[in-house]
mmCIF file of C-alpha atoms in Angstrom:
data_model
loop_
_atom_site.group_PDB
_atom_site.id
_atom_site.type_symbol
_atom_site.label_atom_id
_atom_site.label_comp_id
_atom_site.label_asym_id
_atom_site.label_seq_id
_atom_site.Cartn_x
_atom_site.Cartn_y
_atom_site.Cartn_z
ATOM 1 C CA MET V 1 -1.188 13.152 -6.818
ATOM 2 C CA PRO V 2 -1.182 9.764 -5.133
ATOM 3 C CA ILE V 3 2.481 8.733 -6.448
ATOM 4 C CA SER V 4 4.909 8.189 -3.682
ATOM 5 C CA SER V 5 7.406 6.077 -1.816
ATOM 6 C CA THR V 6 7.904 3.905 -4.871
ATOM 7 C CA CYS V 7 8.942 0.454 -3.733
ATOM 8 C CA PHE V 8 8.472 -2.025 -6.528
ATOM 9 C CA GLN V 9 8.113 -5.688 -5.665
ATOM 10 C CA SER V 10 9.597 -8.385 -7.845
ATOM 11 C CA THR V 11 7.695 -11.153 -9.590
ATOM 12 C CA SER V 12 8.569 -13.036 -12.771
ATOM 13 C CA LEU V 13 6.788 -13.721 -16.028
ATOM 14 C CA PRO V 14 7.273 -16.976 -17.933
ATOM 15 C CA ARG V 15 9.672 -16.743 -20.880
ATOM 16 C CA ASN V 16 6.851 -17.077 -23.419
ATOM 17 C CA ALA V 17 4.979 -14.221 -21.727
ATOM 18 C CA TRP V 18 8.023 -12.002 -22.089
ATOM 19 C CA SER V 19 8.161 -12.864 -25.792
ATOM 20 C CA HIS V 20 4.592 -11.649 -26.077
ATOM 21 C CA VAL V 21 5.513 -8.432 -24.262
ATOM 22 C CA ILE V 22 8.502 -7.859 -26.524
ATOM 23 C CA ASN V 23 6.424 -8.393 -29.644
ATOM 24 C CA SER V 24 3.791 -5.989 -28.339
ATOM 25 C CA VAL V 25 6.258 -3.201 -27.715
ATOM 26 C CA GLY V 26 8.250 -3.692 -30.881
ATOM 27 C CA MET V 27 11.834 -3.320 -29.700
ATOM 28 C CA PHE V 28 13.134 -4.439 -26.327
ATOM 29 C CA ALA V 29 16.764 -5.055 -25.582
ATOM 30 C CA ALA V 30 17.356 -8.807 -25.521
ATOM 31 C CA SER V 31 18.755 -8.555 -22.027
ATOM 32 C CA ILE V 32 15.354 -8.008 -20.411
ATOM 33 C CA LYS V 33 13.861 -11.361 -21.387
ATOM 34 C CA ASN V 34 14.621 -12.839 -17.993
ATOM 35 C CA CYS V 35 14.026 -9.683 -15.963
ATOM 36 C CA PRO V 36 11.225 -9.320 -13.412
ATOM 37 C CA ALA V 37 7.850 -8.220 -14.648
ATOM 38 C CA VAL V 38 7.682 -5.607 -11.912
ATOM 39 C CA TRP V 39 10.621 -3.254 -11.782
ATOM 40 C CA SER V 40 12.421 -3.345 -8.453
ATOM 41 C CA ARG V 41 13.545 -0.103 -6.897
ATOM 42 C CA THR V 42 15.698 -2.158 -4.532
ATOM 43 C CA GLY V 43 17.732 -3.381 -7.486
ATOM 44 C CA ARG V 44 17.771 0.137 -8.924
ATOM 45 C CA SER V 45 16.337 -1.040 -12.205
ATOM 46 C CA ALA V 46 13.975 1.185 -14.084
ATOM 47 C CA LEU V 47 12.246 1.620 -17.376
ATOM 48 C CA THR V 48 14.309 3.943 -19.501
ATOM 49 C CA LEU V 49 15.324 4.781 -23.046
ATOM 50 C CA ALA V 50 18.787 3.905 -24.346
ATOM 51 C CA ASP V 51 19.860 4.119 -27.996
ATOM 52 C CA ASP V 52 16.229 4.152 -29.112
ATOM 53 C CA TYR V 53 15.518 0.840 -27.361
ATOM 54 C CA LEU V 54 13.087 0.555 -24.499
ATOM 55 C CA THR V 55 15.029 -1.324 -21.877
ATOM 56 C CA LEU V 56 15.597 -1.920 -18.198
ATOM 57 C CA SER V 57 18.809 -0.292 -17.060
ATOM 58 C CA ALA V 58 20.498 1.058 -13.976
ATOM 59 C CA MET V 59 19.013 4.381 -13.038
ATOM 60 C CA PRO V 60 19.370 6.438 -9.836
ATOM 61 C CA ALA V 61 16.576 5.370 -7.539
ATOM 62 C CA ALA V 62 14.424 7.744 -5.573
ATOM 63 C CA SER V 63 15.401 6.968 -2.002
ATOM 64 C CA PRO V 64 12.255 6.562 0.077
ATOM 65 C CA LEU V 65 11.324 9.565 2.140
ATOM 66 C CA SER V 66 9.769 9.284 5.569
ATOM 67 C CA THR V 67 6.838 6.909 5.775
ATOM 68 C CA GLN V 68 5.424 9.177 8.491
ATOM 69 C CA ARG V 69 5.278 12.150 6.186
ATOM 70 C CA VAL V 70 2.338 12.311 3.803
ATOM 71 C CA TYR V 71 2.201 15.405 1.619
ATOM 72 C CA TYR V 72 1.488 17.113 -1.686
ATOM 73 C CA SER V 73 3.740 19.815 -3.104
ATOM 74 C CA SER V 74 2.679 23.420 -3.459
ATOM 75 C CA THR V 75 3.084 23.274 -7.251
ATOM 76 C CA TYR V 76 0.425 20.553 -7.360
ATOM 77 C CA VAL V 77 -1.850 22.376 -4.901
ATOM 78 C CA ARG V 78 -1.727 25.473 -7.131
ATOM 79 C CA LEU V 79 -3.701 23.428 -9.659
ATOM 80 C CA LEU V 80 -6.833 23.944 -7.551
ATOM 81 C CA PHE V 81 -6.221 27.683 -7.175
ATOM 82 C CA ASP V 82 -5.801 27.994 -10.942
ATOM 83 C CA TYR V 83 -8.970 26.020 -11.621
ATOM 84 C CA LEU V 84 -11.031 28.188 -9.270
ATOM 85 C CA SER V 85 -9.696 31.331 -10.929
ATOM 86 C CA GLU V 86 -10.704 29.929 -14.334
ATOM 87 C CA GLN V 87 -14.212 29.486 -12.933
ATOM 88 C CA GLY V 88 -14.315 33.169 -11.990
ATOM 89 C CA LYS V 89 -13.889 32.535 -8.271
ATOM 90 C CA ASP V 90 -11.666 34.264 -5.748
ATOM 91 C CA ALA V 91 -9.675 31.166 -4.816
ATOM 92 C CA ALA V 92 -8.216 32.636 -1.636
ATOM 93 C CA ARG V 93 -11.682 33.563 -0.391
ATOM 94 C CA VAL V 94 -13.235 30.215 -1.337
ATOM 95 C CA LEU V 95 -10.439 28.198 0.253
ATOM 96 C CA GLY V 96 -9.822 30.474 3.198
ATOM 97 C CA GLU V 97 -6.089 30.812 2.587
ATOM 98 C CA ALA V 98 -3.588 32.439 0.280
ATOM 99 C CA ARG V 99 -2.265 30.876 -2.894
ATOM 100 C CA PRO V 100 1.008 28.945 -2.388
ATOM 101 C CA PRO V 101 4.033 31.172 -3.005
ATOM 102 C CA GLU V 102 5.234 31.110 -6.596
ATOM 103 C CA ASP V 103 8.926 31.205 -5.666
ATOM 104 C CA ASP V 104 9.059 28.255 -3.260
ATOM 105 C CA ARG V 105 10.089 25.756 -6.001
ATOM 106 C CA GLY V 106 7.488 23.309 -4.742
ATOM 107 C CA LEU V 107 9.133 22.866 -1.343
ATOM 108 C CA THR V 108 6.104 24.092 0.611
ATOM 109 C CA LEU V 109 4.365 20.849 1.519
ATOM 110 C CA TYR V 110 0.677 20.307 2.265
ATOM 111 C CA ALA V 111 -0.502 17.454 4.472
ATOM 112 C CA SER V 112 -2.908 15.148 2.652
ATOM 113 C CA ALA V 113 -5.730 16.057 5.052
ATOM 114 C CA HIS V 114 -5.135 19.736 4.249
ATOM 115 C CA TRP V 115 -5.282 19.055 0.496
ATOM 116 C CA ARG V 116 -8.493 17.077 0.951
ATOM 117 C CA ARG V 117 -10.096 19.940 2.906
ATOM 118 C CA LEU V 118 -9.201 22.431 0.174
ATOM 119 C CA LEU V 119 -10.824 20.223 -2.460
ATOM 120 C CA GLU V 120 -13.934 19.789 -0.325
ATOM 121 C CA CYS V 121 -14.215 23.568 0.125
ATOM 122 C CA ALA V 122 -14.009 24.045 -3.640
ATOM 123 C CA MET V 123 -16.570 21.313 -4.313
ATOM 124 C CA ARG V 124 -19.066 22.974 -1.973
ATOM 125 C CA ALA V 125 -18.429 26.440 -3.399
ATOM 126 C CA LEU V 126 -18.930 25.244 -6.979
ATOM 127 C CA ASP V 127 -21.602 22.668 -6.137
ATOM 128 C CA ASP V 128 -19.676 20.279 -8.359
ATOM 129 C CA PRO V 129 -19.654 16.576 -7.406
ATOM 130 C CA LEU V 130 -17.361 15.917 -10.391
ATOM 131 C CA LEU V 131 -14.747 18.399 -9.202
ATOM 132 C CA GLY V 132 -12.010 15.748 -9.176
ATOM 133 C CA LEU V 133 -12.483 15.029 -12.873
ATOM 134 C CA HIS V 134 -12.644 18.714 -13.740
ATOM 135 C CA VAL V 135 -9.602 19.832 -11.733
ATOM 136 C CA GLY V 136 -7.416 16.958 -12.919
ATOM 137 C CA GLN V 137 -8.026 17.873 -16.561
ATOM 138 C CA ARG V 138 -6.408 21.298 -16.040
ATOM 139 C CA ILE V 139 -2.963 19.850 -15.229
ATOM 140 C CA THR V 140 0.064 21.505 -16.877
ATOM 141 C CA PRO V 141 3.832 20.976 -16.539
ATOM 142 C CA ALA V 142 3.953 23.962 -14.171
ATOM 143 C CA HIS V 143 1.774 22.078 -11.688
ATOM 144 C CA LEU V 144 4.465 19.401 -11.461
ATOM 145 C CA GLY V 145 7.389 21.809 -11.212
ATOM 146 C CA ALA V 146 10.795 20.662 -12.454
ATOM 147 C CA LEU V 147 9.452 17.125 -12.851
ATOM 148 C CA GLY V 148 6.655 18.341 -15.120
ATOM 149 C CA TYR V 149 9.063 20.047 -17.505
ATOM 150 C CA ALA V 150 11.390 17.034 -17.434
ATOM 151 C CA LEU V 151 8.522 14.735 -18.392
ATOM 152 C CA HIS V 152 7.488 17.118 -21.156
ATOM 153 C CA ALA V 153 11.010 17.029 -22.633
ATOM 154 C CA CYS V 154 11.377 13.223 -22.781
ATOM 155 C CA ARG V 155 11.524 11.332 -26.078
ATOM 156 C CA ASP V 156 8.720 8.890 -25.391
ATOM 157 C CA ALA V 157 6.228 7.804 -22.759
ATOM 158 C CA GLY V 158 8.486 5.042 -21.440
ATOM 159 C CA ALA V 159 11.280 7.515 -20.754
ATOM 160 C CA ALA V 160 8.774 9.821 -19.046
ATOM 161 C CA LEU V 161 7.622 6.982 -16.800
ATOM 162 C CA ALA V 162 11.236 6.363 -15.786
ATOM 163 C CA ARG V 163 11.669 10.028 -14.756
ATOM 164 C CA TRP V 164 8.407 9.933 -12.877
ATOM 165 C CA GLN V 165 9.669 6.931 -10.910
ATOM 166 C CA GLN V 166 12.878 8.755 -10.083
ATOM 167 C CA TYR V 167 11.482 12.142 -9.017
ATOM 168 C CA GLU V 168 7.940 11.415 -7.831
ATOM 169 C CA HIS V 169 8.635 12.607 -4.281
ATOM 170 C CA LEU V 170 8.854 16.152 -5.594
ATOM 171 C CA ILE V 171 5.086 16.007 -6.112
ATOM 172 C CA ALA V 172 3.685 13.763 -3.402
ATOM 173 C CA ASN V 173 4.415 11.148 -0.774
ATOM 174 C CA VAL V 174 1.110 9.420 -0.135
ATOM 175 C CA ALA V 175 1.227 5.744 -1.091
ATOM 176 C CA ARG V 176 3.504 3.007 -2.363
ATOM 177 C CA MET V 177 3.442 2.856 -6.147
ATOM 178 C CA GLU V 178 3.945 -0.346 -8.106
ATOM 179 C CA VAL V 179 4.356 -0.670 -11.870
ATOM 180 C CA ARG V 180 3.434 -4.092 -13.249
ATOM 181 C CA VAL V 181 3.737 -5.590 -16.707
ATOM 182 C CA GLU V 182 0.733 -7.797 -17.365
ATOM 183 C CA ALA V 183 0.800 -9.524 -20.783
ATOM 184 C CA THR V 184 -0.046 -6.643 -23.148
ATOM 185 C CA SER V 185 -0.548 -3.904 -20.553
ATOM 186 C CA VAL V 186 1.377 -1.941 -17.978
ATOM 187 C CA ALA V 187 -0.474 -1.233 -14.737
ATOM 188 C CA ILE V 188 0.286 1.446 -12.159
ATOM 189 C CA GLU V 189 -1.111 0.767 -8.680
ATOM 190 C CA TRP V 190 -1.004 2.628 -5.378
ATOM 191 C CA HIS V 191 -0.860 0.637 -2.147
ATOM 192 C CA ASP V 192 -0.703 1.107 1.618
ATOM 193 C CA ALA V 193 -1.671 4.751 2.016
ATOM 194 C CA PRO V 194 -1.258 5.431 5.767
ATOM 195 C CA GLU V 195 -4.620 7.175 5.881
ATOM 196 C CA PRO V 196 -7.744 7.414 3.685
ATOM 197 C CA LEU V 197 -7.190 10.055 1.019
ATOM 198 C CA GLY V 198 -10.804 10.387 -0.086
ATOM 199 C CA PRO V 199 -12.590 10.343 -3.457
ATOM 200 C CA LEU V 200 -11.691 13.889 -4.460
ATOM 201 C CA VAL V 201 -7.976 13.418 -3.841
ATOM 202 C CA ASP V 202 -7.871 10.145 -5.767
ATOM 203 C CA GLU V 203 -9.992 11.401 -8.657
ATOM 204 C CA VAL V 204 -7.870 14.509 -9.166
ATOM 205 C CA ALA V 205 -4.703 12.409 -9.135
ATOM 206 C CA LEU V 206 -5.720 9.689 -11.588
ATOM 207 C CA THR V 207 -7.413 12.181 -13.909
ATOM 208 C CA ALA V 208 -4.313 14.384 -13.868
ATOM 209 C CA ILE V 209 -2.075 11.442 -14.788
ATOM 210 C CA VAL V 210 -4.236 10.472 -17.755
ATOM 211 C CA GLN V 211 -4.646 14.080 -18.898
ATOM 212 C CA PHE V 212 -0.933 14.824 -18.601
ATOM 213 C CA ALA V 213 -0.123 11.715 -20.642
ATOM 214 C CA ARG V 214 -2.550 12.863 -23.333
ATOM 215 C CA ASN V 215 -1.070 16.348 -23.309
ATOM 216 C CA ILE V 216 2.561 15.328 -23.718
ATOM 217 C CA THR V 217 1.842 12.689 -26.377
ATOM 218 C CA GLY V 218 -0.611 14.846 -28.317
ATOM 219 C CA THR V 219 -3.041 11.947 -28.504
ATOM 220 C CA HIS V 220 -6.314 11.018 -26.882
ATOM 221 C CA HIS V 221 -5.041 7.584 -25.896
ATOM 222 C CA GLY V 222 -6.452 6.463 -22.608
ATOM 223 C CA PRO V 223 -6.153 3.613 -20.151
ATOM 224 C CA ASP V 224 -7.634 0.166 -20.617
ATOM 225 C CA GLU V 225 -9.031 0.232 -17.095
ATOM 226 C CA VAL V 226 -9.321 2.624 -14.160
ATOM 227 C CA CYS V 227 -9.916 1.462 -10.582
ATOM 228 C CA PHE V 228 -10.804 3.566 -7.544
ATOM 229 C CA VAL V 229 -10.920 2.384 -3.945
ATOM 230 C CA HIS V 230 -13.877 4.590 -3.037
ATOM 231 C CA PRO V 231 -17.484 3.511 -3.632
ATOM 232 C CA SER V 232 -19.374 4.324 -6.794
ATOM 233 C CA PRO V 233 -20.737 7.886 -6.897
ATOM 234 C CA GLY V 234 -23.934 6.536 -8.464
ATOM 235 C CA ASP V 235 -23.733 7.982 -11.937
ATOM 236 C CA GLU V 236 -20.543 6.481 -13.385
ATOM 237 C CA GLN V 237 -21.083 7.641 -16.964
ATOM 238 C CA PRO V 238 -19.055 10.892 -16.693
ATOM 239 C CA TYR V 239 -16.047 8.827 -15.612
ATOM 240 C CA ILE V 240 -16.479 6.346 -18.456
ATOM 241 C CA ASP V 241 -16.884 9.215 -20.924
ATOM 242 C CA TYR V 242 -13.657 10.905 -19.818
ATOM 243 C CA PHE V 243 -11.388 7.892 -19.383
ATOM 244 C CA GLY V 244 -12.885 6.037 -22.357
ATOM 245 C CA CYS V 245 -12.655 2.646 -20.677
ATOM 246 C CA PRO V 246 -14.255 0.596 -17.885
ATOM 247 C CA VAL V 247 -14.093 2.428 -14.555
ATOM 248 C CA ARG V 248 -14.447 0.300 -11.437
ATOM 249 C CA PHE V 249 -15.183 1.562 -7.944
ATOM 250 C CA GLY V 250 -14.794 -0.066 -4.540
ATOM 251 C CA GLN V 251 -11.605 -1.828 -5.643
ATOM 252 C CA PRO V 252 -8.711 -2.921 -3.395
ATOM 253 C CA VAL V 253 -6.315 -0.331 -4.869
ATOM 254 C CA ASN V 254 -6.315 2.737 -7.074
ATOM 255 C CA ARG V 255 -5.085 1.534 -10.460
ATOM 256 C CA LEU V 256 -4.466 2.619 -14.044
ATOM 257 C CA ALA V 257 -3.796 0.037 -16.771
ATOM 258 C CA PHE V 258 -2.467 1.148 -20.171
ATOM 259 C CA PRO V 259 -1.674 -0.742 -23.380
ATOM 260 C CA LEU V 260 1.985 -1.702 -23.197
ATOM 261 C CA HIS V 261 2.739 -0.365 -26.673
ATOM 262 C CA LEU V 262 1.960 3.175 -25.487
ATOM 263 C CA LEU V 263 5.322 3.225 -23.711
ATOM 264 C CA MET V 264 6.867 3.653 -27.164
ATOM 265 C CA GLN V 265 4.602 6.597 -28.030
ATOM 266 C CA PRO V 266 6.796 9.581 -29.022
ATOM 267 C CA LEU V 267 6.213 12.795 -27.110
ATOM 268 C CA ARG V 268 5.314 16.053 -28.800
ATOM 269 C CA GLN V 269 8.287 18.220 -27.812
ATOM 270 C CA PRO V 270 11.381 16.156 -26.948
ATOM 271 C CA ASP V 271 14.275 18.349 -25.888
ATOM 272 C CA ASP V 272 17.439 16.684 -24.567
ATOM 273 C CA ALA V 273 19.003 19.950 -23.375
ATOM 274 C CA LEU V 274 15.884 20.955 -21.449
ATOM 275 C CA LEU V 275 15.593 17.449 -20.021
ATOM 276 C CA GLN V 276 19.147 17.531 -18.676
ATOM 277 C CA MET V 277 18.621 20.961 -17.133
ATOM 278 C CA MET V 278 15.339 19.942 -15.486
ATOM 279 C CA GLU V 279 16.866 16.720 -14.163
ATOM 280 C CA ARG V 280 19.645 18.730 -12.498
ATOM 281 C CA GLN V 281 17.054 20.977 -10.883
ATOM 282 C CA ALA V 282 14.947 18.006 -9.806
ATOM 283 C CA SER V 283 17.944 16.266 -8.228
ATOM 284 C CA ALA V 284 18.870 19.411 -6.292
ATOM 285 C CA LEU V 285 15.297 19.800 -5.055
ATOM 286 C CA LEU V 286 15.199 16.172 -3.933
ATOM 287 C CA ALA V 287 18.376 16.726 -1.921
ATOM 288 C CA GLU V 288 16.769 19.703 -0.157
ATOM 289 C CA LEU V 289 13.625 17.715 0.475
ATOM 290 C CA ARG V 290 15.597 14.878 2.065
ATOM 291 C CA GLN V 291 17.458 17.305 4.320
ATOM 292 C CA THR V 292 14.115 18.602 5.538
ATOM 293 C CA ASP V 293 12.843 15.063 5.863
ATOM 294 C CA ASP V 294 15.732 13.905 8.068
ATOM 295 C CA LEU V 295 15.127 16.562 10.711
ATOM 296 C CA GLU V 296 11.357 16.270 10.477
ATOM 297 C CA GLN V 297 11.503 12.506 10.945
ATOM 298 C CA SER V 298 13.776 12.874 13.982
ATOM 299 C CA VAL V 299 11.358 15.340 15.560
ATOM 300 C CA ARG V 300 8.336 13.143 14.803
ATOM 301 C CA GLU V 301 10.009 10.107 16.354
ATOM 302 C CA ALA V 302 10.931 12.077 19.466
ATOM 303 C CA VAL V 303 7.379 13.424 19.761
ATOM 304 C CA ALA V 304 5.984 9.892 19.524
ATOM 305 C CA ARG V 305 8.329 8.706 22.285
ATOM 306 C CA LEU V 306 7.653 11.587 24.652
ATOM 307 C CA LEU V 307 3.912 12.152 24.270
ATOM 308 C CA THR V 308 3.028 9.765 27.099
ATOM 309 C CA GLN V 309 5.174 11.884 29.425
ATOM 310 C CA GLY V 310 3.193 15.026 28.755
ATOM 311 C CA GLU V 311 2.926 17.600 26.017
ATOM 312 C CA ALA V 312 6.220 16.793 24.272
ATOM 313 C CA SER V 313 7.314 20.419 24.399
ATOM 314 C CA LEU V 314 9.936 22.018 22.185
ATOM 315 C CA GLU V 315 12.318 21.997 25.150
ATOM 316 C CA GLN V 316 11.742 18.283 25.790
ATOM 317 C CA ILE V 317 12.208 17.358 22.140
ATOM 318 C CA ALA V 318 15.366 19.481 21.868
ATOM 319 C CA ALA V 319 16.836 17.769 24.935
ATOM 320 C CA ASP V 320 15.991 14.367 23.461
ATOM 321 C CA LEU V 321 17.823 15.336 20.268
ATOM 322 C CA HIS V 322 20.775 16.782 22.266
ATOM 323 C CA VAL V 323 20.430 20.338 20.997
ATOM 324 C CA SER V 324 19.189 23.543 22.579
ATOM 325 C CA SER V 325 15.571 24.561 22.050
ATOM 326 C CA ARG V 326 16.797 27.714 20.289
ATOM 327 C CA THR V 327 18.910 25.652 17.869
ATOM 328 C CA LEU V 328 16.042 23.270 17.136
ATOM 329 C CA HIS V 329 13.640 26.161 16.547
ATOM 330 C CA ARG V 330 16.141 27.829 14.187
ATOM 331 C CA ARG V 331 16.860 24.658 12.214
ATOM 332 C CA LEU V 332 13.149 23.949 11.786
ATOM 333 C CA ALA V 333 12.496 27.537 10.688
ATOM 334 C CA GLU V 334 15.329 27.367 8.137
ATOM 335 C CA LEU V 335 13.583 24.372 6.571
ATOM 336 C CA GLY V 336 10.153 25.993 6.639
ATOM 337 C CA LEU V 337 8.887 23.768 9.462
ATOM 338 C CA ASN V 338 6.838 24.769 12.489
ATOM 339 C CA PHE V 339 7.227 22.709 15.668
ATOM 340 C CA ARG V 340 3.649 23.074 16.892
ATOM 341 C CA ILE V 341 2.197 22.104 13.507
ATOM 342 C CA LEU V 342 4.615 19.171 13.302
ATOM 343 C CA ARG V 343 3.656 17.945 16.769
ATOM 344 C CA GLU V 344 -0.050 18.290 16.013
ATOM 345 C CA ASP V 345 0.246 16.371 12.746
ATOM 346 C CA THR V 346 2.263 13.624 14.468
ATOM 347 C CA ARG V 347 -0.461 13.310 17.081
ATOM 348 C CA ARG V 348 -3.103 13.052 14.389
ATOM 349 C CA ARG V 349 -1.234 10.280 12.596
ATOM 350 C CA LEU V 350 -0.629 8.393 15.820
ATOM 351 C CA ALA V 351 -4.303 8.761 16.740
ATOM 352 C CA ILE V 352 -5.395 7.093 13.502
ATOM 353 C CA ASP V 353 -2.798 4.369 13.943
ATOM 354 C CA HIS V 354 -3.899 3.642 17.529
ATOM 355 C CA LEU V 355 -7.589 3.692 16.616
ATOM 356 C CA ASN V 356 -6.841 1.007 14.046
ATOM 357 C CA ASP V 357 -5.890 -1.290 16.946
ATOM 358 C CA PRO V 358 -9.188 -2.678 18.315
ATOM 359 C CA ARG V 359 -7.464 -3.772 21.532
ATOM 360 C CA LEU V 360 -6.945 -0.171 22.660
ATOM 361 C CA THR V 361 -9.739 1.657 24.445
ATOM 362 C CA LEU V 362 -10.351 5.300 23.607
ATOM 363 C CA ALA V 363 -9.025 6.270 27.030
ATOM 364 C CA GLU V 364 -5.808 4.370 26.334
ATOM 365 C CA VAL V 365 -5.448 6.068 22.960
ATOM 366 C CA ALA V 366 -5.882 9.459 24.625
ATOM 367 C CA TRP V 367 -3.169 8.595 27.168
ATOM 368 C CA LEU V 368 -0.755 7.403 24.488
ATOM 369 C CA LEU V 369 -1.204 10.759 22.749
ATOM 370 C CA GLY V 370 -0.428 12.727 25.901
ATOM 371 C CA TYR V 371 -3.966 13.876 26.727
ATOM 372 C CA SER V 372 -4.808 13.861 30.419
ATOM 373 C CA GLU V 373 -8.537 13.886 29.663
ATOM 374 C CA HIS V 374 -10.500 11.899 27.103
ATOM 375 C CA SER V 375 -12.578 14.978 26.276
ATOM 376 C CA ALA V 376 -9.476 16.893 25.165
ATOM 377 C CA PHE V 377 -8.587 14.073 22.780
ATOM 378 C CA THR V 378 -12.136 14.019 21.401
ATOM 379 C CA ARG V 379 -12.048 17.765 20.719
ATOM 380 C CA ALA V 380 -8.691 17.485 18.970
ATOM 381 C CA PHE V 381 -9.810 14.531 16.851
ATOM 382 C CA ARG V 382 -12.968 16.376 15.783
ATOM 383 C CA ARG V 383 -10.784 19.278 14.715
ATOM 384 C CA TRP V 384 -8.604 16.940 12.634
ATOM 385 C CA THR V 385 -11.281 14.787 11.016
ATOM 386 C CA GLY V 386 -14.690 16.359 11.612
ATOM 387 C CA GLU V 387 -15.899 13.407 13.700
ATOM 388 C CA SER V 388 -15.337 11.853 17.112
ATOM 389 C CA PRO V 389 -12.855 9.000 17.674
ATOM 390 C CA GLN V 390 -15.777 6.652 18.306
ATOM 391 C CA GLN V 391 -17.484 7.656 15.060
ATOM 392 C CA TRP V 392 -14.264 7.232 13.092
ATOM 393 C CA ARG V 393 -13.563 3.819 14.600
ATOM 394 C CA SER V 394 -17.136 2.609 14.000
ATOM 395 C CA ARG V 395 -16.732 3.347 10.275
ATOM 396 C CA GLN V 396 -13.503 1.388 10.029
ATOM 397 C CA PRO V 397 -14.294 -2.140 11.300
ATOM 398 C CA ALA V 398 -12.658 -3.965 8.413
ATOM 399 C CA ARG V 399 -9.713 -1.583 8.436
ATOM 400 C CA ALA V 400 -9.150 -2.062 12.147
ATOM 401 C CA ALA V 401 -9.335 -5.831 11.846
ATOM 402 C CA ASN V 402 -6.789 -5.869 9.040
ATOM 403 C CA VAL V 403 -4.159 -3.906 10.892
ATOM 404 C CA ALA V 404 -4.734 -5.200 14.414
ATOM 405 C CA ARG V 405 -1.391 -6.111 15.911
ATOM 406 C CA GLY V 406 -0.608 -9.361 17.689
#
């Protein structure tokens, strides 16, 4: 789901506004009256539960993973395979690939473009324009791995939100998430995705969040407002019916706003022992993920530097990192990474970044990516996105203007 690289920004509410918030929730520790309205990951403050009081307290922060690396975990991707099976479909045949391995603990990562393609294949096979709504409603703790079971075992929704903040990178790294307190509501927003995720990806994610919250609280409580960045599909009624609130399309950010008092909603099956066990597992998985991320980021940075000198081969990258090509290949393999796939994905990301700069010609973009001929770049870009660089750029005039450098 789109919940990643949490980096909360700090703003302040007037004292009287905080009094209103405290009254709405019921019991806040007195110490939060002068705290920021948006919880800052920099300050390592988070929403958590202590002695039955909803409070802001020190909590281990989820260190940001690579901003270059945009992914969804295999546990989350299995949600689509399960949904297709429920519909009587051979998921592997429909999607053209095998189900993610059950024993990988969620450490097999899917690029966001890959996840989007899988959803599009399923939508065509089922002829279901509302696939995002339908898939998201099938979410279970298993589809969120250790984090899902940790959330399920929390005492209340506020404590679950705190764990989500801490371990979100186990599920996805796609956008910067902000949690904002606004008078009587708490809003969750996703900002600065490095690439368009698409309607299906966003609809699955926001639906899954709402459905999971309903599942673990045993209520049908819903948000006060749902916002999507993509345009209206035309018939908005199915969205209004499911979410039970105004649903707005074509908005600046994807957003969910909930009544603030819901943070105190008890969960159905609190289990402190299970929570502690799942948190230990989640912390260990995060450590493995960061180890993978460190090497992957180093390789991506080296590829970006060396592309203009040619193909950025394994041998060239290994020399740049001061290891042998055999050692680099072995270390990547141990972490489940493939050099050629990594180089291709880095090129794709750089291509989108360069195309966002209106000062660069297509020929210059091709050169920066290590292509000796413009036609080779065009073929590669069509393979990545289904359209030519010129077509992609022509559809992004506002986007290009916003990110133009200089």
